[in-house]
Amino acid sequence: MIRSIENNLQELSRIIGPISDHLYTKKSKYLFGSSIGQHIRHILEMYEVLLSGYHSGKFSFENRKRNQTLEENVKEMLNTIESISAEINKKDKELICVLHDHANQQQELKTTYFRELLYCFEHGIHHQALIKVALKEFEWENIPENFGVAPSTVKFRLACVQ
């Protein structure tokens, strides 16, 4: 799984790395005014939150930085991907995910590092599908066919072709 995540992050660097900061921050009419950079920031901050809580054993996806520079600067995205990739290969262990319910009561859920890595990976792919919509809207070339498609869907499609 870690190798798949590393490959996915490398693919993100290859696809988004060449675009300009202008295109990275351009608002998409099909994504209700959000930008590629906003989706990238969201994807990467999920990983950062998980990694920052690894040693303490506790994390909360509700407490993301919402780093404006990451949202606006392609170079910052590339540096962040490199940093996450360098840190992601850790042993599985139990963690606590902290969240607040509709009444703002704190809840603590038992989970594991690998379970949450999988969540970040699959959640990221969902946002990559949205990024793909914006790239097509902006007439960006060289978008891989399977960018933004879950690995299980890719496998299913391949099985159907045979």
PDB file of C-alpha atoms in Angstrom, residues 3-160:
ATOM      1  CA  ARG A   3       4.364   1.884  -2.550  1.00  0.00           C
ATOM      2  CA  SER A   4       0.992   2.628  -4.201  1.00  0.00           C
ATOM      3  CA  ILE A   5       0.704   5.866  -2.241  1.00  0.00           C
ATOM      4  CA  GLU A   6       4.258   6.875  -3.155  1.00  0.00           C
ATOM      5  CA  ASN A   7       3.495   6.153  -6.817  1.00  0.00           C
ATOM      6  CA  ASN A   8       0.297   8.188  -6.590  1.00  0.00           C
ATOM      7  CA  LEU A   9       2.121  11.161  -5.075  1.00  0.00           C
ATOM      8  CA  GLN A  10       4.827  10.922  -7.765  1.00  0.00           C
ATOM      9  CA  GLU A  11       2.119  10.885 -10.429  1.00  0.00           C
ATOM     10  CA  LEU A  12       0.579  13.981  -8.856  1.00  0.00           C
ATOM     11  CA  SER A  13       3.984  15.701  -9.083  1.00  0.00           C
ATOM     12  CA  ARG A  14       4.394  14.699 -12.730  1.00  0.00           C
ATOM     13  CA  ILE A  15       0.925  15.873 -13.751  1.00  0.00           C
ATOM     14  CA  ILE A  16       0.565  19.058 -11.699  1.00  0.00           C
ATOM     15  CA  GLY A  17       4.252  20.015 -11.443  1.00  0.00           C
ATOM     16  CA  PRO A  18       4.471  21.539 -14.956  1.00  0.00           C
ATOM     17  CA  ILE A  19       1.433  23.819 -14.640  1.00  0.00           C
ATOM     18  CA  SER A  20       1.797  27.521 -13.854  1.00  0.00           C
ATOM     19  CA  ASP A  21       0.829  29.035 -10.513  1.00  0.00           C
ATOM     20  CA  HIS A  22      -1.835  30.948 -12.460  1.00  0.00           C
ATOM     21  CA  LEU A  23      -3.493  27.739 -13.670  1.00  0.00           C
ATOM     22  CA  TYR A  24      -2.955  26.112 -10.249  1.00  0.00           C
ATOM     23  CA  THR A  25      -5.002  28.879  -8.606  1.00  0.00           C
ATOM     24  CA  LYS A  26      -7.557  29.416 -11.378  1.00  0.00           C
ATOM     25  CA  LYS A  27     -11.143  28.908 -10.199  1.00  0.00           C
ATOM     26  CA  SER A  28     -13.069  26.129 -11.945  1.00  0.00           C
ATOM     27  CA  LYS A  29     -16.679  26.794 -12.873  1.00  0.00           C
ATOM     28  CA  TYR A  30     -17.344  23.037 -12.696  1.00  0.00           C
ATOM     29  CA  LEU A  31     -15.926  22.766  -9.178  1.00  0.00           C
ATOM     30  CA  PHE A  32     -18.070  25.553  -7.713  1.00  0.00           C
ATOM     31  CA  GLY A  33     -15.224  28.056  -7.834  1.00  0.00           C
ATOM     32  CA  SER A  34     -12.548  25.929  -6.211  1.00  0.00           C
ATOM     33  CA  SER A  35      -9.066  25.626  -7.692  1.00  0.00           C
ATOM     34  CA  ILE A  36      -6.665  22.783  -8.394  1.00  0.00           C
ATOM     35  CA  GLY A  37      -4.435  24.220  -5.670  1.00  0.00           C
ATOM     36  CA  GLN A  38      -7.220  24.059  -3.098  1.00  0.00           C
ATOM     37  CA  HIS A  39      -7.778  20.378  -3.841  1.00  0.00           C
ATOM     38  CA  ILE A  40      -4.039  19.659  -3.751  1.00  0.00           C
ATOM     39  CA  ARG A  41      -3.733  21.436  -0.411  1.00  0.00           C
ATOM     40  CA  HIS A  42      -6.584  19.362   0.975  1.00  0.00           C
ATOM     41  CA  ILE A  43      -5.065  16.075  -0.232  1.00  0.00           C
ATOM     42  CA  LEU A  44      -1.610  16.799   1.131  1.00  0.00           C
ATOM     43  CA  GLU A  45      -2.746  18.249   4.444  1.00  0.00           C
ATOM     44  CA  MET A  46      -4.598  15.031   5.227  1.00  0.00           C
ATOM     45  CA  TYR A  47      -1.302  13.142   4.969  1.00  0.00           C
ATOM     46  CA  GLU A  48       0.504  15.831   6.980  1.00  0.00           C
ATOM     47  CA  VAL A  49      -2.025  15.616   9.828  1.00  0.00           C
ATOM     48  CA  LEU A  50      -1.700  11.840   9.995  1.00  0.00           C
ATOM     49  CA  LEU A  51       2.102  11.976   9.940  1.00  0.00           C
ATOM     50  CA  SER A  52       2.245  14.726  12.572  1.00  0.00           C
ATOM     51  CA  GLY A  53       0.145  12.605  14.954  1.00  0.00           C
ATOM     52  CA  TYR A  54       2.068   9.379  14.433  1.00  0.00           C
ATOM     53  CA  HIS A  55       4.500   9.738  17.353  1.00  0.00           C
ATOM     54  CA  SER A  56       1.929  10.970  19.874  1.00  0.00           C
ATOM     55  CA  GLY A  57      -0.574   8.365  18.684  1.00  0.00           C
ATOM     56  CA  LYS A  58      -3.343  10.948  18.303  1.00  0.00           C
ATOM     57  CA  PHE A  59      -4.458  13.113  15.370  1.00  0.00           C
ATOM     58  CA  SER A  60      -7.456  15.039  14.085  1.00  0.00           C
ATOM     59  CA  PHE A  61      -8.235  15.698  10.440  1.00  0.00           C
ATOM     60  CA  GLU A  62     -10.288  18.659  11.696  1.00  0.00           C
ATOM     61  CA  ASN A  63      -7.065  20.448  12.668  1.00  0.00           C
ATOM     62  CA  ARG A  64      -5.476  20.984   9.261  1.00  0.00           C
ATOM     63  CA  LYS A  65      -3.260  24.055   8.725  1.00  0.00           C
ATOM     64  CA  ARG A  66      -5.020  25.203   5.552  1.00  0.00           C
ATOM     65  CA  ASN A  67      -1.672  26.436   4.251  1.00  0.00           C
ATOM     66  CA  GLN A  68      -2.366  29.244   1.771  1.00  0.00           C
ATOM     67  CA  THR A  69       1.106  28.940   0.198  1.00  0.00           C
ATOM     68  CA  LEU A  70       0.494  25.261  -0.587  1.00  0.00           C
ATOM     69  CA  GLU A  71      -2.788  26.270  -2.200  1.00  0.00           C
ATOM     70  CA  GLU A  72      -1.169  28.927  -4.404  1.00  0.00           C
ATOM     71  CA  ASN A  73       2.336  27.720  -5.247  1.00  0.00           C
ATOM     72  CA  VAL A  74       3.237  24.682  -7.368  1.00  0.00           C
ATOM     73  CA  LYS A  75       6.800  24.609  -6.010  1.00  0.00           C
ATOM     74  CA  GLU A  76       5.405  24.384  -2.468  1.00  0.00           C
ATOM     75  CA  MET A  77       3.258  21.455  -3.618  1.00  0.00           C
ATOM     76  CA  LEU A  78       6.318  19.668  -5.021  1.00  0.00           C
ATOM     77  CA  ASN A  79       8.285  20.258  -1.802  1.00  0.00           C
ATOM     78  CA  THR A  80       5.381  19.025   0.324  1.00  0.00           C
ATOM     79  CA  ILE A  81       4.979  15.864  -1.760  1.00  0.00           C
ATOM     80  CA  GLU A  82       8.704  15.196  -1.407  1.00  0.00           C
ATOM     81  CA  SER A  83       8.486  15.677   2.363  1.00  0.00           C
ATOM     82  CA  ILE A  84       5.453  13.387   2.735  1.00  0.00           C
ATOM     83  CA  SER A  85       7.044  10.716   0.529  1.00  0.00           C
ATOM     84  CA  ALA A  86      10.211  10.771   2.652  1.00  0.00           C
ATOM     85  CA  GLU A  87       8.244  10.293   5.870  1.00  0.00           C
ATOM     86  CA  ILE A  88       5.357   8.001   4.951  1.00  0.00           C
ATOM     87  CA  ASN A  89       7.066   4.609   5.252  1.00  0.00           C
ATOM     88  CA  LYS A  90       6.386   3.810   8.909  1.00  0.00           C
ATOM     89  CA  LYS A  91       5.343   0.714  10.841  1.00  0.00           C
ATOM     90  CA  ASP A  92       1.662   0.169  11.415  1.00  0.00           C
ATOM     91  CA  LYS A  93       0.471   0.976  14.921  1.00  0.00           C
ATOM     92  CA  GLU A  94      -2.689   1.863  16.783  1.00  0.00           C
ATOM     93  CA  LEU A  95      -3.749   5.507  16.761  1.00  0.00           C
ATOM     94  CA  ILE A  96      -6.596   7.625  18.070  1.00  0.00           C
ATOM     95  CA  CYS A  97      -8.534   9.819  15.624  1.00  0.00           C
ATOM     96  CA  VAL A  98     -10.118  12.778  17.419  1.00  0.00           C
ATOM     97  CA  LEU A  99     -13.263  14.359  15.980  1.00  0.00           C
ATOM     98  CA  HIS A 100     -16.250  16.362  17.113  1.00  0.00           C
ATOM     99  CA  ASP A 101     -19.849  15.319  16.525  1.00  0.00           C
ATOM    100  CA  HIS A 102     -22.766  17.558  15.512  1.00  0.00           C
ATOM    101  CA  ALA A 103     -23.085  18.782  19.130  1.00  0.00           C
ATOM    102  CA  ASN A 104     -19.338  19.562  19.220  1.00  0.00           C
ATOM    103  CA  GLN A 105     -18.697  16.723  21.653  1.00  0.00           C
ATOM    104  CA  GLN A 106     -15.222  15.264  21.279  1.00  0.00           C
ATOM    105  CA  GLN A 107     -15.085  11.666  20.114  1.00  0.00           C
ATOM    106  CA  GLU A 108     -12.005   9.450  20.034  1.00  0.00           C
ATOM    107  CA  LEU A 109     -11.946   6.597  17.558  1.00  0.00           C
ATOM    108  CA  LYS A 110      -9.474   3.731  17.689  1.00  0.00           C
ATOM    109  CA  THR A 111      -7.789   3.187  14.357  1.00  0.00           C
ATOM    110  CA  THR A 112      -4.406   2.286  12.882  1.00  0.00           C
ATOM    111  CA  TYR A 113      -1.771   4.088  10.873  1.00  0.00           C
ATOM    112  CA  PHE A 114      -2.282   1.831   7.842  1.00  0.00           C
ATOM    113  CA  ARG A 115      -6.070   2.230   7.981  1.00  0.00           C
ATOM    114  CA  GLU A 116      -5.734   6.001   7.953  1.00  0.00           C
ATOM    115  CA  LEU A 117      -3.078   5.923   5.215  1.00  0.00           C
ATOM    116  CA  LEU A 118      -5.573   3.998   3.109  1.00  0.00           C
ATOM    117  CA  TYR A 119      -8.215   6.623   3.906  1.00  0.00           C
ATOM    118  CA  CYS A 120      -5.852   9.438   2.849  1.00  0.00           C
ATOM    119  CA  PHE A 121      -4.995   7.568  -0.358  1.00  0.00           C
ATOM    120  CA  GLU A 122      -8.606   6.888  -1.366  1.00  0.00           C
ATOM    121  CA  HIS A 123      -9.777  10.348  -0.306  1.00  0.00           C
ATOM    122  CA  GLY A 124      -6.944  11.842  -2.353  1.00  0.00           C
ATOM    123  CA  ILE A 125      -7.969   9.870  -5.434  1.00  0.00           C
ATOM    124  CA  HIS A 126     -11.481  11.304  -5.096  1.00  0.00           C
ATOM    125  CA  HIS A 127     -10.015  14.820  -5.136  1.00  0.00           C
ATOM    126  CA  GLN A 128      -7.750  13.892  -8.059  1.00  0.00           C
ATOM    127  CA  ALA A 129     -10.886  13.044 -10.028  1.00  0.00           C
ATOM    128  CA  LEU A 130     -12.111  16.575  -9.324  1.00  0.00           C
ATOM    129  CA  ILE A 131      -8.721  17.984 -10.314  1.00  0.00           C
ATOM    130  CA  LYS A 132      -9.014  16.059 -13.582  1.00  0.00           C
ATOM    131  CA  VAL A 133     -12.307  17.854 -14.294  1.00  0.00           C
ATOM    132  CA  ALA A 134     -10.574  21.223 -13.824  1.00  0.00           C
ATOM    133  CA  LEU A 135      -7.588  20.186 -15.971  1.00  0.00           C
ATOM    134  CA  LYS A 136      -9.957  19.220 -18.787  1.00  0.00           C
ATOM    135  CA  GLU A 137     -11.883  22.483 -18.373  1.00  0.00           C
ATOM    136  CA  PHE A 138      -8.597  24.392 -18.703  1.00  0.00           C
ATOM    137  CA  GLU A 139      -7.690  22.257 -21.749  1.00  0.00           C
ATOM    138  CA  TRP A 140      -4.558  20.834 -20.125  1.00  0.00           C
ATOM    139  CA  GLU A 141      -2.952  18.046 -22.150  1.00  0.00           C
ATOM    140  CA  ASN A 142      -1.298  14.808 -21.042  1.00  0.00           C
ATOM    141  CA  ILE A 143      -3.709  13.704 -18.343  1.00  0.00           C
ATOM    142  CA  PRO A 144      -3.336   9.949 -17.819  1.00  0.00           C
ATOM    143  CA  GLU A 145      -6.546   8.023 -18.411  1.00  0.00           C
ATOM    144  CA  ASN A 146      -6.492   6.509 -14.918  1.00  0.00           C
ATOM    145  CA  PHE A 147      -5.658   9.711 -13.041  1.00  0.00           C
ATOM    146  CA  GLY A 148      -8.325  10.149 -10.374  1.00  0.00           C
ATOM    147  CA  VAL A 149      -9.567   6.569 -10.740  1.00  0.00           C
ATOM    148  CA  ALA A 150      -9.464   4.160  -7.790  1.00  0.00           C
ATOM    149  CA  PRO A 151      -7.128   1.162  -8.204  1.00  0.00           C
ATOM    150  CA  SER A 152     -10.067  -1.230  -7.723  1.00  0.00           C
ATOM    151  CA  THR A 153     -11.904   0.459 -10.616  1.00  0.00           C
ATOM    152  CA  VAL A 154      -8.814   0.222 -12.829  1.00  0.00           C
ATOM    153  CA  LYS A 155      -8.569  -3.517 -12.055  1.00  0.00           C
ATOM    154  CA  PHE A 156     -12.279  -3.994 -12.757  1.00  0.00           C
ATOM    155  CA  ARG A 157     -12.028  -2.192 -16.096  1.00  0.00           C
ATOM    156  CA  LEU A 158      -9.037  -4.309 -17.096  1.00  0.00           C
ATOM    157  CA  ALA A 159     -10.923  -7.487 -16.200  1.00  0.00           C
ATOM    158  CA  CYS A 160     -13.887  -6.384 -18.333  1.00  0.00           C
TER     159      CYS A 160
END
